[in-house]
Amino acid sequence: MLKRDQIETFFARLQAANPAPKGELNYVNPYTLLVAVVLSAQATDVGVNKATEKLFQRVDTPQKMLKLGEAGLKEHIKTIGLFNTKAKNVIRLSEILLRDFKGEVPQDRDILQTLPGVGRKTANVVLNIAFGLPTIAVDTHIFRVANRTGLAPGKDVLKVEAALEKRVPEPFKLHCHHWLILHGRYVCKARKPDCGRCVVRDLCQFKEKNV
């Protein structure tokens, strides 16, 4: 497991390499971000962005989504995996947002998780990107990087999230999950990590480095 000073250096280097990291899902406001993240489950950001490009030009509020309807939504997202279930969830969460929250996305993780299709990871992404809260959304990339490097080992995503919350220094928490996702997606890849391009390879505890 990395020591505190190593963790400081770890994130300082990721910050130096990418001072203002951003998520790769396209959106225009908190509502469309919520929809995009719900659609991204078991799908790629690239695939979701292709499907939502025209959708978000036409639909950017729960009211407009309900006017479009489930069938109309399916036509836009039919290239995305599990699109039938996702369309039902988006329509249902839009109804709930209008009924209970005046069409606004709530800034509360527990409330967000009561919405159809929204789990803890989705809620954390929305809170972080839309509202600037220092939440950490642990996906497969972060889970791998946290365990592989020794940054925050854990047997499941909740344990990794808790470990990161405890171990990541406050100045780095806001962008923590973006740095780790991008690092896992493009450098610390699942099958063959590109250790030669890794800015934290000397800190990493992975025994099978490819340098």
Short mmCIF file of C-alpha atoms in Angstrom, two decimals:
data_model
loop_
_atom_site.label_atom_id
_atom_site.label_comp_id
_atom_site.label_asym_id
_atom_site.label_seq_id
_atom_site.Cartn_x
_atom_site.Cartn_y
_atom_site.Cartn_z
CA MET A 1 0.00 0.00 0.00
CA LEU A 2 1.28 3.45 -0.88
CA LYS A 3 2.33 5.71 1.97
CA ARG A 4 0.87 9.18 2.54
CA ASP A 5 3.79 11.06 0.97
CA GLN A 6 3.71 8.71 -2.02
CA ILE A 7 0.00 9.41 -2.51
CA GLU A 8 0.70 13.15 -2.48
CA THR A 9 3.31 12.66 -5.18
CA PHE A 10 1.02 10.27 -7.10
CA PHE A 11 -1.73 12.86 -7.49
CA ALA A 12 0.61 15.79 -7.92
CA ARG A 13 2.02 14.07 -11.00
CA LEU A 14 -1.42 13.24 -12.40
CA GLN A 15 -2.41 16.86 -11.82
CA ALA A 16 0.72 18.16 -13.55
CA ALA A 17 0.00 15.96 -16.56
CA ASN A 18 -3.68 16.96 -16.71
CA PRO A 19 -4.49 20.05 -14.59
CA ALA A 20 -8.20 20.21 -15.46
CA PRO A 21 -9.50 16.71 -16.21
CA LYS A 22 -13.04 16.30 -17.52
CA GLY A 23 -15.47 13.45 -17.98
CA GLU A 24 -15.89 12.20 -21.52
CA LEU A 25 -19.69 12.09 -21.63
CA ASN A 26 -21.30 15.00 -23.45
CA TYR A 27 -24.09 16.93 -21.69
CA VAL A 28 -25.62 20.41 -21.54
CA ASN A 29 -26.94 20.64 -17.96
CA PRO A 30 -27.32 18.48 -14.82
CA TYR A 31 -30.40 16.72 -16.20
CA THR A 32 -28.76 15.67 -19.47
CA LEU A 33 -25.67 14.59 -17.52
CA LEU A 34 -27.88 12.37 -15.35
CA VAL A 35 -29.48 10.86 -18.45
CA ALA A 36 -26.09 10.31 -20.11
CA VAL A 37 -24.66 8.56 -17.07
CA VAL A 38 -27.72 6.31 -16.78
CA LEU A 39 -27.32 5.42 -20.46
CA SER A 40 -23.60 4.72 -20.03
CA ALA A 41 -24.08 1.63 -17.84
CA GLN A 42 -22.42 -1.29 -19.66
CA ALA A 43 -21.79 0.98 -22.65
CA THR A 44 -18.92 3.15 -23.85
CA ASP A 45 -18.88 6.93 -23.51
CA VAL A 46 -18.23 7.15 -27.25
CA GLY A 47 -21.33 5.10 -28.01
CA VAL A 48 -23.48 7.13 -25.63
CA ASN A 49 -22.23 10.42 -27.09
CA LYS A 50 -23.15 9.31 -30.60
CA ALA A 51 -26.64 8.39 -29.45
CA THR A 52 -27.24 11.57 -27.45
CA GLU A 53 -25.80 14.08 -29.92
CA LYS A 54 -29.15 14.69 -31.63
CA LEU A 55 -31.20 13.76 -28.57
CA PHE A 56 -29.77 16.55 -26.41
CA GLN A 57 -30.28 19.09 -29.19
CA ARG A 58 -33.97 18.35 -28.88
CA VAL A 59 -34.37 17.27 -25.26
CA ASP A 60 -32.71 19.00 -22.29
CA THR A 61 -35.41 18.92 -19.59
CA PRO A 62 -37.63 16.25 -18.01
CA GLN A 63 -40.66 17.95 -19.59
CA LYS A 64 -39.22 17.60 -23.08
CA MET A 65 -38.21 14.00 -22.39
CA LEU A 66 -41.77 13.08 -21.41
CA LYS A 67 -43.06 14.86 -24.49
CA LEU A 68 -40.66 12.81 -26.62
CA GLY A 69 -41.95 9.65 -24.94
CA GLU A 70 -40.47 6.22 -24.40
CA ALA A 71 -40.83 5.15 -28.04
CA GLY A 72 -39.21 8.35 -29.27
CA LEU A 73 -36.36 7.97 -26.82
CA LYS A 74 -35.74 4.40 -27.95
CA GLU A 75 -35.27 5.59 -31.51
CA HIS A 76 -32.40 7.82 -30.34
CA ILE A 77 -30.69 5.27 -28.07
CA LYS A 78 -31.32 1.97 -29.85
CA THR A 79 -27.61 1.59 -30.62
CA ILE A 80 -26.85 1.43 -26.88
CA GLY A 81 -26.92 -1.85 -24.98
CA LEU A 82 -30.01 -2.49 -22.81
CA PHE A 83 -31.74 0.45 -24.48
CA ASN A 84 -35.26 -0.82 -23.71
CA THR A 85 -34.66 -0.90 -19.96
CA LYS A 86 -32.72 2.35 -20.03
CA ALA A 87 -35.51 4.12 -21.91
CA LYS A 88 -38.04 3.01 -19.28
CA ASN A 89 -35.74 4.22 -16.48
CA VAL A 90 -35.13 7.62 -18.09
CA ILE A 91 -38.84 8.20 -18.59
CA ARG A 92 -39.65 7.14 -15.02
CA LEU A 93 -36.89 9.27 -13.45
CA SER A 94 -38.06 12.23 -15.54
CA GLU A 95 -41.58 11.78 -14.17
CA ILE A 96 -40.22 11.66 -10.61
CA LEU A 97 -38.06 14.76 -11.10
CA LEU A 98 -41.08 16.70 -12.32
CA ARG A 99 -43.41 15.37 -9.64
CA ASP A 100 -41.15 15.64 -6.61
CA PHE A 101 -38.32 18.06 -7.46
CA LYS A 102 -39.84 20.66 -9.82
CA GLY A 103 -37.81 19.20 -12.68
CA GLU A 104 -34.48 19.81 -10.97
CA VAL A 105 -31.77 17.21 -10.28
CA PRO A 106 -31.38 16.90 -6.48
CA GLN A 107 -27.93 17.49 -5.00
CA ASP A 108 -28.21 14.57 -2.60
CA ARG A 109 -26.67 11.12 -3.14
CA ASP A 110 -29.28 9.20 -1.17
CA ILE A 111 -32.13 10.85 -3.04
CA LEU A 112 -30.45 10.35 -6.41
CA GLN A 113 -30.09 6.64 -5.69
CA THR A 114 -33.86 6.31 -5.35
CA LEU A 115 -34.29 7.26 -9.01
CA PRO A 116 -34.73 4.42 -11.55
CA GLY A 117 -31.44 3.34 -13.09
CA VAL A 118 -29.34 5.41 -10.68
CA GLY A 119 -26.84 3.64 -8.44
CA ARG A 120 -24.16 4.98 -6.16
CA LYS A 121 -21.61 5.37 -8.96
CA THR A 122 -24.05 7.32 -11.15
CA ALA A 123 -25.02 9.55 -8.23
CA ASN A 124 -21.37 10.27 -7.43
CA VAL A 125 -20.61 11.18 -11.05
CA VAL A 126 -23.53 13.61 -11.22
CA LEU A 127 -22.67 15.23 -7.89
CA ASN A 128 -19.04 15.64 -8.88
CA ILE A 129 -19.42 16.89 -12.44
CA ALA A 130 -22.68 18.81 -12.25
CA PHE A 131 -22.35 20.28 -8.77
CA GLY A 132 -18.62 20.27 -8.03
CA LEU A 133 -18.78 18.02 -4.99
CA PRO A 134 -15.67 15.93 -4.14
CA THR A 135 -17.35 12.56 -4.62
CA ILE A 136 -15.46 9.57 -6.00
CA ALA A 137 -17.28 7.32 -8.46
CA VAL A 138 -15.55 3.94 -8.47
CA ASP A 139 -15.91 2.19 -11.83
CA THR A 140 -13.92 -0.76 -13.18
CA HIS A 141 -10.99 1.49 -14.15
CA ILE A 142 -10.70 3.09 -10.71
CA PHE A 143 -11.15 -0.26 -8.98
CA ARG A 144 -8.29 -1.70 -11.04
CA VAL A 145 -5.93 1.27 -10.61
CA ALA A 146 -6.60 1.57 -6.88
CA ASN A 147 -5.82 -2.10 -6.30
CA ARG A 148 -3.04 -2.53 -8.83
CA THR A 149 -1.00 0.48 -7.73
CA GLY A 150 -1.51 0.04 -4.00
CA LEU A 151 -3.26 3.41 -3.83
CA ALA A 152 -6.42 2.15 -2.10
CA PRO A 153 -6.80 -1.63 -2.17
CA GLY A 154 -10.25 -3.11 -1.56
CA LYS A 155 -12.21 -6.25 -2.35
CA ASP A 156 -15.24 -4.40 -3.72
CA VAL A 157 -16.12 -0.95 -5.05
CA LEU A 158 -17.53 0.30 -1.76
CA LYS A 159 -14.35 -0.61 0.11
CA VAL A 160 -12.23 1.06 -2.57
CA GLU A 161 -14.42 4.17 -2.44
CA ALA A 162 -14.11 4.32 1.35
CA ALA A 163 -10.34 3.83 1.14
CA LEU A 164 -10.00 6.61 -1.44
CA GLU A 165 -12.17 8.95 0.63
CA LYS A 166 -9.83 8.34 3.55
CA ARG A 167 -6.48 8.32 1.75
CA VAL A 168 -6.75 10.95 -1.03
CA PRO A 169 -5.55 14.39 0.18
CA GLU A 170 -8.27 17.06 0.19
CA PRO A 171 -6.70 19.24 -2.55
CA PHE A 172 -6.98 16.33 -5.01
CA LYS A 173 -10.42 14.94 -4.13
CA LEU A 174 -12.46 17.02 -6.58
CA HIS A 175 -10.69 15.65 -9.65
CA CYS A 176 -9.54 12.35 -8.15
CA HIS A 177 -11.96 10.08 -9.96
CA HIS A 178 -11.37 11.77 -13.33
CA TRP A 179 -7.61 11.34 -13.06
CA LEU A 180 -7.96 7.70 -12.07
CA ILE A 181 -10.55 6.86 -14.73
CA LEU A 182 -8.49 8.44 -17.50
CA HIS A 183 -5.32 6.80 -16.20
CA GLY A 184 -7.03 3.42 -16.15
CA ARG A 185 -8.65 3.90 -19.54
CA TYR A 186 -5.58 5.05 -21.47
CA VAL A 187 -2.47 4.03 -19.51
CA CYS A 188 -3.09 1.47 -16.77
CA LYS A 189 -5.18 -0.72 -19.07
CA ALA A 190 -6.73 -3.98 -17.93
CA ARG A 191 -4.94 -6.49 -20.18
CA LYS A 192 -1.66 -4.74 -20.85
CA PRO A 193 -0.81 -1.62 -18.85
CA ASP A 194 1.36 0.87 -20.72
CA CYS A 195 3.84 1.27 -17.88
CA GLY A 196 6.39 2.98 -20.12
CA ARG A 197 4.06 6.00 -20.39
CA CYS A 198 3.01 5.99 -16.74
CA VAL A 199 3.98 9.07 -14.73
CA VAL A 200 3.66 7.18 -11.43
CA ARG A 201 5.36 3.92 -12.39
CA ASP A 202 8.13 4.31 -9.79
CA LEU A 203 5.48 4.63 -7.07
CA CYS A 204 3.23 1.84 -8.33
CA GLN A 205 3.25 -1.46 -6.43
CA PHE A 206 2.24 -3.58 -9.46
CA LYS A 207 4.71 -6.46 -9.69
CA GLU A 208 4.16 -7.21 -13.38
CA LYS A 209 5.12 -3.84 -14.83
CA ASN A 210 5.75 -3.55 -18.57
CA VAL A 211 8.66 -1.11 -18.78
#
